[in-house]
Each structure stands twice: as structure tokens, then as C-alpha cells.
Amino acid sequence: MTPKKILFVCLGNICRSPAAEGVMRSLVEEARLENMIEIDSAGTGRYHIGELPDRRMRMAARRRGIELTHHCRQVETDDFSRFDLIVAMDESNYRNLREMSPSVDGDRRIVRMSEWFGTSNRRMHSYVPDPYYEGAEGFELVLDLLQDACQNLLNELIQPHSEK
Ligand code: 4NP
């Protein structure tokens, strides 16, 4: 496979995208592909720069064996050339990324996480919902969606023409 750099993006970079980064990293490590796949996350907003992920997200991820240690940062112009895939969690993130992208080449790298939802999640969900103002079940849903999508994304990177 060709080496890939993936940036997961949400609004705050304290819930969904650092969780996606942690989930993807754990799958990549299991597959022993750390040298082939580089992973990071960032936010379109700048409310929480420097902070660790939201405590509720960290606890929910920890219960699934995943430690989230990312420190919040905002998306920057260089990201649009540095990363091969820039993965938006929802439509608002997608639109914001398209606005921030400095070039057509950058635009082409922006994709939606829902592209990798499996059949059963796809029936119910068309994006990764923001859990920030939700109860505990919002965080569990985010992790369920991310574990499904990240596994499908990894499968596709390993075997580019495999079925989702
Ligand atoms: P995230 O969730 O985009 O999944 O990190 C949010 C976190 C913080 C805020 C919004 C969404 N906020 O408005 O502070």
C-alpha cells in the first residue's frame, strides 16, 4: 500500500475528531501499519486550543481500551497539502473545510466520515453527530460510528478496491 496521512476534523477538536484519531491509531497499531499511516486531528473552531479531549469522551474511549492524548489545535492552511485525506465529521465541518481550503488540490482531499459507514449505520446516520451538548449515550454513539467507519477506512487503505 502507499503511505497515507489522514487528518480527522470536527468543530471543537475535543470530542469527535480526537476520538477518531484514537480509534484509527489503535486499529493501525493492531495492523502494524504505524509506518504507513500517519494520523492527526484538528478543529475548524478555536475555542479549546491546547486542551486535552473532553473528559466524557476520554472516559468513554478508555472503557473501550483507547487513550486519547491529543492536544486541541485548529486546522491550518498547510494541512491541505500535508494530509492526503481530510475527513469531516459532519456537513458543517465539511462546508467550513471547503471554505478554508486554499486550492482545488486541497478541496479534493476533503471527504466525509460517513463515506465509510457500514450498511447498518448508514440506514440511521448520515454524519457523526456532535455529542458536546448530549448525554452519555451521545458519546457511545460517536464511538460506535467511528469504530465502524475507521475499520472500513483502514480496510480500503489496505485493499483499495474492497467492498465496504
Ligand atoms: P467536537 O464537539 O466538535 O466533536 O469537538 C464540540 C466541542 C466543543 C464545542 C462544540 C463542539 N464548543 O462549542 O465549545
PDB file of C-alpha atoms and ligand atoms in Angstrom:
ATOM      1  CA  MET A   1       0.000   0.000   0.000  1.00  0.00           C
ATOM      2  CA  THR A   2       1.044   3.634  -0.471  1.00  0.00           C
ATOM      3  CA  PRO A   3       1.702   5.622   2.720  1.00  0.00           C
ATOM      4  CA  LYS A   4      -1.176   7.850   3.755  1.00  0.00           C
ATOM      5  CA  LYS A   5      -1.611  10.869   6.012  1.00  0.00           C
ATOM      6  CA  ILE A   6      -5.084  11.335   7.453  1.00  0.00           C
ATOM      7  CA  LEU A   7      -6.467  14.347   9.311  1.00  0.00           C
ATOM      8  CA  PHE A   8      -9.777  13.972  11.163  1.00  0.00           C
ATOM      9  CA  VAL A   9     -11.683  17.235  11.624  1.00  0.00           C
ATOM     10  CA  CYS A  10     -14.654  18.372  13.743  1.00  0.00           C
ATOM     11  CA  LEU A  11     -15.678  21.722  15.226  1.00  0.00           C
ATOM     12  CA  GLY A  12     -14.044  21.781  18.665  1.00  0.00           C
ATOM     13  CA  ASN A  13     -11.331  19.088  18.259  1.00  0.00           C
ATOM     14  CA  ILE A  14     -12.131  17.871  21.766  1.00  0.00           C
ATOM     15  CA  CYS A  15     -14.802  15.198  21.120  1.00  0.00           C
ATOM     16  CA  ARG A  16     -15.279  13.580  17.711  1.00  0.00           C
ATOM     17  CA  SER A  17     -12.031  14.140  15.812  1.00  0.00           C
ATOM     18  CA  PRO A  18      -9.601  13.257  18.646  1.00  0.00           C
ATOM     19  CA  ALA A  19     -11.747  10.154  19.226  1.00  0.00           C
ATOM     20  CA  ALA A  20     -11.481   9.293  15.505  1.00  0.00           C
ATOM     21  CA  GLU A  21      -7.724   9.802  15.747  1.00  0.00           C
ATOM     22  CA  GLY A  22      -7.505   7.471  18.783  1.00  0.00           C
ATOM     23  CA  VAL A  23      -9.759   4.787  17.259  1.00  0.00           C
ATOM     24  CA  MET A  24      -7.862   4.855  13.947  1.00  0.00           C
ATOM     25  CA  ARG A  25      -4.494   4.781  15.698  1.00  0.00           C
ATOM     26  CA  SER A  26      -5.454   1.715  17.721  1.00  0.00           C
ATOM     27  CA  LEU A  27      -6.600  -0.112  14.542  1.00  0.00           C
ATOM     28  CA  VAL A  28      -3.452   0.925  12.670  1.00  0.00           C
ATOM     29  CA  GLU A  29      -1.269  -0.305  15.546  1.00  0.00           C
ATOM     30  CA  GLU A  30      -3.143  -3.618  15.668  1.00  0.00           C
ATOM     31  CA  ALA A  31      -2.498  -3.991  11.932  1.00  0.00           C
ATOM     32  CA  ARG A  32       1.160  -2.952  12.475  1.00  0.00           C
ATOM     33  CA  LEU A  33       0.875  -0.200   9.896  1.00  0.00           C
ATOM     34  CA  GLU A  34       2.188   2.688  12.022  1.00  0.00           C
ATOM     35  CA  ASN A  35       4.925   3.313   9.467  1.00  0.00           C
ATOM     36  CA  MET A  36       2.453   3.549   6.603  1.00  0.00           C
ATOM     37  CA  ILE A  37      -0.415   5.571   8.043  1.00  0.00           C
ATOM     38  CA  GLU A  38       0.025   8.893   9.820  1.00  0.00           C
ATOM     39  CA  ILE A  39      -2.934  10.230  11.792  1.00  0.00           C
ATOM     40  CA  ASP A  40      -3.787  13.576  13.347  1.00  0.00           C
ATOM     41  CA  SER A  41      -6.869  15.636  14.198  1.00  0.00           C
ATOM     42  CA  ALA A  42      -7.847  19.303  14.275  1.00  0.00           C
ATOM     43  CA  GLY A  43     -10.839  21.599  14.713  1.00  0.00           C
ATOM     44  CA  THR A  44     -12.354  24.245  12.474  1.00  0.00           C
ATOM     45  CA  GLY A  45     -13.008  26.329  15.623  1.00  0.00           C
ATOM     46  CA  ARG A  46     -10.534  27.749  18.088  1.00  0.00           C
ATOM     47  CA  TYR A  47     -12.400  27.516  21.409  1.00  0.00           C
ATOM     48  CA  HIS A  48     -10.283  24.849  23.094  1.00  0.00           C
ATOM     49  CA  ILE A  49      -6.761  25.160  21.670  1.00  0.00           C
ATOM     50  CA  GLY A  50      -4.156  23.271  23.722  1.00  0.00           C
ATOM     51  CA  GLU A  51      -6.734  21.307  25.728  1.00  0.00           C
ATOM     52  CA  LEU A  52      -6.977  17.536  26.093  1.00  0.00           C
ATOM     53  CA  PRO A  53     -10.179  15.956  24.729  1.00  0.00           C
ATOM     54  CA  ASP A  54     -13.412  16.430  26.706  1.00  0.00           C
ATOM     55  CA  ARG A  55     -13.324  14.309  29.866  1.00  0.00           C
ATOM     56  CA  ARG A  56     -16.551  12.483  28.913  1.00  0.00           C
ATOM     57  CA  MET A  57     -15.034  11.477  25.574  1.00  0.00           C
ATOM     58  CA  ARG A  58     -11.779  10.377  27.210  1.00  0.00           C
ATOM     59  CA  MET A  59     -13.646   8.214  29.747  1.00  0.00           C
ATOM     60  CA  ALA A  60     -15.901   6.642  27.108  1.00  0.00           C
ATOM     61  CA  ALA A  61     -12.887   5.851  24.904  1.00  0.00           C
ATOM     62  CA  ARG A  62     -10.924   4.472  27.856  1.00  0.00           C
ATOM     63  CA  ARG A  63     -13.724   1.989  28.561  1.00  0.00           C
ATOM     64  CA  ARG A  64     -13.056   0.664  25.043  1.00  0.00           C
ATOM     65  CA  GLY A  65      -9.307   0.452  25.675  1.00  0.00           C
ATOM     66  CA  ILE A  66      -8.402   3.664  23.837  1.00  0.00           C
ATOM     67  CA  GLU A  67      -6.464   6.520  25.470  1.00  0.00           C
ATOM     68  CA  LEU A  68      -6.992   9.968  23.967  1.00  0.00           C
ATOM     69  CA  THR A  69      -3.933  12.175  24.458  1.00  0.00           C
ATOM     70  CA  HIS A  70      -4.263  14.661  21.587  1.00  0.00           C
ATOM     71  CA  HIS A  71      -3.976  18.365  22.375  1.00  0.00           C
ATOM     72  CA  CYS A  72      -6.506  20.531  20.562  1.00  0.00           C
ATOM     73  CA  ARG A  73      -5.339  22.510  17.563  1.00  0.00           C
ATOM     74  CA  GLN A  74      -7.059  24.415  14.774  1.00  0.00           C
ATOM     75  CA  VAL A  75      -6.942  23.424  11.099  1.00  0.00           C
ATOM     76  CA  GLU A  76      -4.218  25.391   9.276  1.00  0.00           C
ATOM     77  CA  THR A  77      -3.501  26.124   5.623  1.00  0.00           C
ATOM     78  CA  ASP A  78      -0.564  23.692   5.453  1.00  0.00           C
ATOM     79  CA  ASP A  79      -2.894  20.820   6.402  1.00  0.00           C
ATOM     80  CA  PHE A  80      -4.473  20.976   2.937  1.00  0.00           C
ATOM     81  CA  SER A  81      -1.175  19.979   1.325  1.00  0.00           C
ATOM     82  CA  ARG A  82       0.307  17.893   4.154  1.00  0.00           C
ATOM     83  CA  PHE A  83      -2.583  15.400   4.517  1.00  0.00           C
ATOM     84  CA  ASP A  84      -3.872  13.093   1.778  1.00  0.00           C
ATOM     85  CA  LEU A  85      -7.300  12.792   3.368  1.00  0.00           C
ATOM     86  CA  ILE A  86      -9.080  15.447   5.424  1.00  0.00           C
ATOM     87  CA  VAL A  87     -12.071  13.741   6.980  1.00  0.00           C
ATOM     88  CA  ALA A  88     -15.032  15.891   8.113  1.00  0.00           C
ATOM     89  CA  MET A  89     -17.312  14.534  10.842  1.00  0.00           C
ATOM     90  CA  ASP A  90     -20.444  16.434   9.728  1.00  0.00           C
ATOM     91  CA  GLU A  91     -21.772  18.678   6.955  1.00  0.00           C
ATOM     92  CA  SER A  92     -20.938  21.888   8.774  1.00  0.00           C
ATOM     93  CA  ASN A  93     -17.311  20.759   9.207  1.00  0.00           C
ATOM     94  CA  TYR A  94     -17.275  19.803   5.519  1.00  0.00           C
ATOM     95  CA  ARG A  95     -18.515  23.229   4.419  1.00  0.00           C
ATOM     96  CA  ASN A  96     -16.093  25.042   6.733  1.00  0.00           C
ATOM     97  CA  LEU A  97     -13.181  22.974   5.401  1.00  0.00           C
ATOM     98  CA  ARG A  98     -14.163  23.767   1.806  1.00  0.00           C
ATOM     99  CA  GLU A  99     -14.118  27.442   2.714  1.00  0.00           C
ATOM    100  CA  MET A 100     -10.729  27.178   4.435  1.00  0.00           C
ATOM    101  CA  SER A 101      -9.089  25.184   1.635  1.00  0.00           C
ATOM    102  CA  PRO A 102      -6.548  27.313  -0.258  1.00  0.00           C
ATOM    103  CA  SER A 103      -6.684  25.382  -3.564  1.00  0.00           C
ATOM    104  CA  VAL A 104      -8.573  22.968  -5.805  1.00  0.00           C
ATOM    105  CA  ASP A 105      -5.980  20.361  -4.873  1.00  0.00           C
ATOM    106  CA  GLY A 106      -6.860  20.966  -1.207  1.00  0.00           C
ATOM    107  CA  ASP A 107     -10.614  20.726  -1.964  1.00  0.00           C
ATOM    108  CA  ARG A 108     -10.105  17.252  -3.442  1.00  0.00           C
ATOM    109  CA  ARG A 109      -8.666  15.932  -0.185  1.00  0.00           C
ATOM    110  CA  ILE A 110     -11.767  16.800   1.876  1.00  0.00           C
ATOM    111  CA  VAL A 111     -14.118  13.866   2.436  1.00  0.00           C
ATOM    112  CA  ARG A 112     -16.955  12.917   4.793  1.00  0.00           C
ATOM    113  CA  MET A 113     -16.546  10.299   7.528  1.00  0.00           C
ATOM    114  CA  SER A 114     -19.991   8.929   6.611  1.00  0.00           C
ATOM    115  CA  GLU A 115     -18.478   7.665   3.359  1.00  0.00           C
ATOM    116  CA  TRP A 116     -17.165   4.726   5.418  1.00  0.00           C
ATOM    117  CA  PHE A 117     -20.262   3.979   7.498  1.00  0.00           C
ATOM    118  CA  GLY A 118     -21.246   0.340   7.080  1.00  0.00           C
ATOM    119  CA  THR A 119     -24.685  -0.593   5.770  1.00  0.00           C
ATOM    120  CA  SER A 120     -26.409  -0.768   9.113  1.00  0.00           C
ATOM    121  CA  ASN A 121     -25.138   2.598  10.437  1.00  0.00           C
ATOM    122  CA  ARG A 122     -25.805   4.198   7.051  1.00  0.00           C
ATOM    123  CA  ARG A 123     -29.505   3.408   7.405  1.00  0.00           C
ATOM    124  CA  MET A 124     -29.726   5.539  10.542  1.00  0.00           C
ATOM    125  CA  HIS A 125     -26.951   8.135  10.259  1.00  0.00           C
ATOM    126  CA  SER A 126     -25.552  10.431   7.575  1.00  0.00           C
ATOM    127  CA  TYR A 127     -22.874  12.120   9.720  1.00  0.00           C
ATOM    128  CA  VAL A 128     -21.117  11.854  13.110  1.00  0.00           C
ATOM    129  CA  PRO A 129     -23.352  13.911  15.450  1.00  0.00           C
ATOM    130  CA  ASP A 130     -21.871  16.462  17.833  1.00  0.00           C
ATOM    131  CA  PRO A 131     -22.085  14.935  21.347  1.00  0.00           C
ATOM    132  CA  TYR A 132     -20.987  18.072  23.241  1.00  0.00           C
ATOM    133  CA  TYR A 133     -24.455  19.049  24.487  1.00  0.00           C
ATOM    134  CA  GLU A 134     -25.718  15.447  24.684  1.00  0.00           C
ATOM    135  CA  GLY A 135     -25.824  12.839  27.432  1.00  0.00           C
ATOM    136  CA  ALA A 136     -23.539   9.833  27.812  1.00  0.00           C
ATOM    137  CA  GLU A 137     -25.293   7.920  25.020  1.00  0.00           C
ATOM    138  CA  GLY A 138     -24.150  10.605  22.536  1.00  0.00           C
ATOM    139  CA  PHE A 139     -20.524   9.730  23.242  1.00  0.00           C
ATOM    140  CA  GLU A 140     -21.187   5.999  22.904  1.00  0.00           C
ATOM    141  CA  LEU A 141     -22.908   6.571  19.554  1.00  0.00           C
ATOM    142  CA  VAL A 142     -19.931   8.621  18.325  1.00  0.00           C
ATOM    143  CA  LEU A 143     -17.541   5.805  19.261  1.00  0.00           C
ATOM    144  CA  ASP A 144     -19.782   3.160  17.649  1.00  0.00           C
ATOM    145  CA  LEU A 145     -19.861   5.153  14.396  1.00  0.00           C
ATOM    146  CA  LEU A 146     -16.125   5.852  14.489  1.00  0.00           C
ATOM    147  CA  GLN A 147     -15.143   2.237  15.176  1.00  0.00           C
ATOM    148  CA  ASP A 148     -17.224   1.122  12.206  1.00  0.00           C
ATOM    149  CA  ALA A 149     -16.026   3.866   9.845  1.00  0.00           C
ATOM    150  CA  CYS A 150     -12.335   3.664  10.825  1.00  0.00           C
ATOM    151  CA  GLN A 151     -12.289  -0.119  10.296  1.00  0.00           C
ATOM    152  CA  ASN A 152     -13.848   0.332   6.829  1.00  0.00           C
ATOM    153  CA  LEU A 153     -11.439   3.152   6.010  1.00  0.00           C
ATOM    154  CA  LEU A 154      -8.463   1.036   7.065  1.00  0.00           C
ATOM    155  CA  ASN A 155      -9.718  -1.926   5.000  1.00  0.00           C
ATOM    156  CA  GLU A 156      -9.973   0.357   1.998  1.00  0.00           C
ATOM    157  CA  LEU A 157      -6.444   1.683   2.500  1.00  0.00           C
ATOM    158  CA  ILE A 158      -5.099  -1.861   2.745  1.00  0.00           C
ATOM    159  CA  GLN A 159      -7.186  -3.131  -0.180  1.00  0.00           C
ATOM    160  CA  PRO A 160      -8.241  -0.153  -2.283  1.00  0.00           C
ATOM    161  CA  HIS A 161     -10.953  -1.980  -4.249  1.00  0.00           C
ATOM    162  CA  SER A 162     -12.570  -3.987  -1.467  1.00  0.00           C
ATOM    163  CA  GLU A 163     -16.295  -3.679  -0.792  1.00  0.00           C
ATOM    164  CA  LYS A 164     -17.368  -1.558   2.193  1.00  0.00           C
TER     165      LYS A 164
HETATM  166  P1  4NP B   1     -16.458  18.371  18.721  1.00  0.00           P
HETATM  167  O1  4NP B   1     -17.534  18.858  19.816  1.00  0.00           O
HETATM  168  O2  4NP B   1     -16.643  19.267  17.519  1.00  0.00           O
HETATM  169  O3  4NP B   1     -16.836  16.963  18.451  1.00  0.00           O
HETATM  170  O4  4NP B   1     -15.100  18.535  19.380  1.00  0.00           O
HETATM  171  C1  4NP B   1     -17.603  20.189  20.249  1.00  0.00           C
HETATM  172  C2  4NP B   1     -16.802  20.602  21.284  1.00  0.00           C
HETATM  173  C3  4NP B   1     -16.877  21.918  21.749  1.00  0.00           C
HETATM  174  C4  4NP B   1     -17.765  22.799  21.153  1.00  0.00           C
HETATM  175  C5  4NP B   1     -18.550  22.367  20.094  1.00  0.00           C
HETATM  176  C6  4NP B   1     -18.471  21.058  19.644  1.00  0.00           C
HETATM  177  N1  4NP B   1     -17.868  24.118  21.632  1.00  0.00           N
HETATM  178  O5  4NP B   1     -18.711  24.857  21.135  1.00  0.00           O
HETATM  179  O6  4NP B   1     -17.106  24.517  22.535  1.00  0.00           O
END
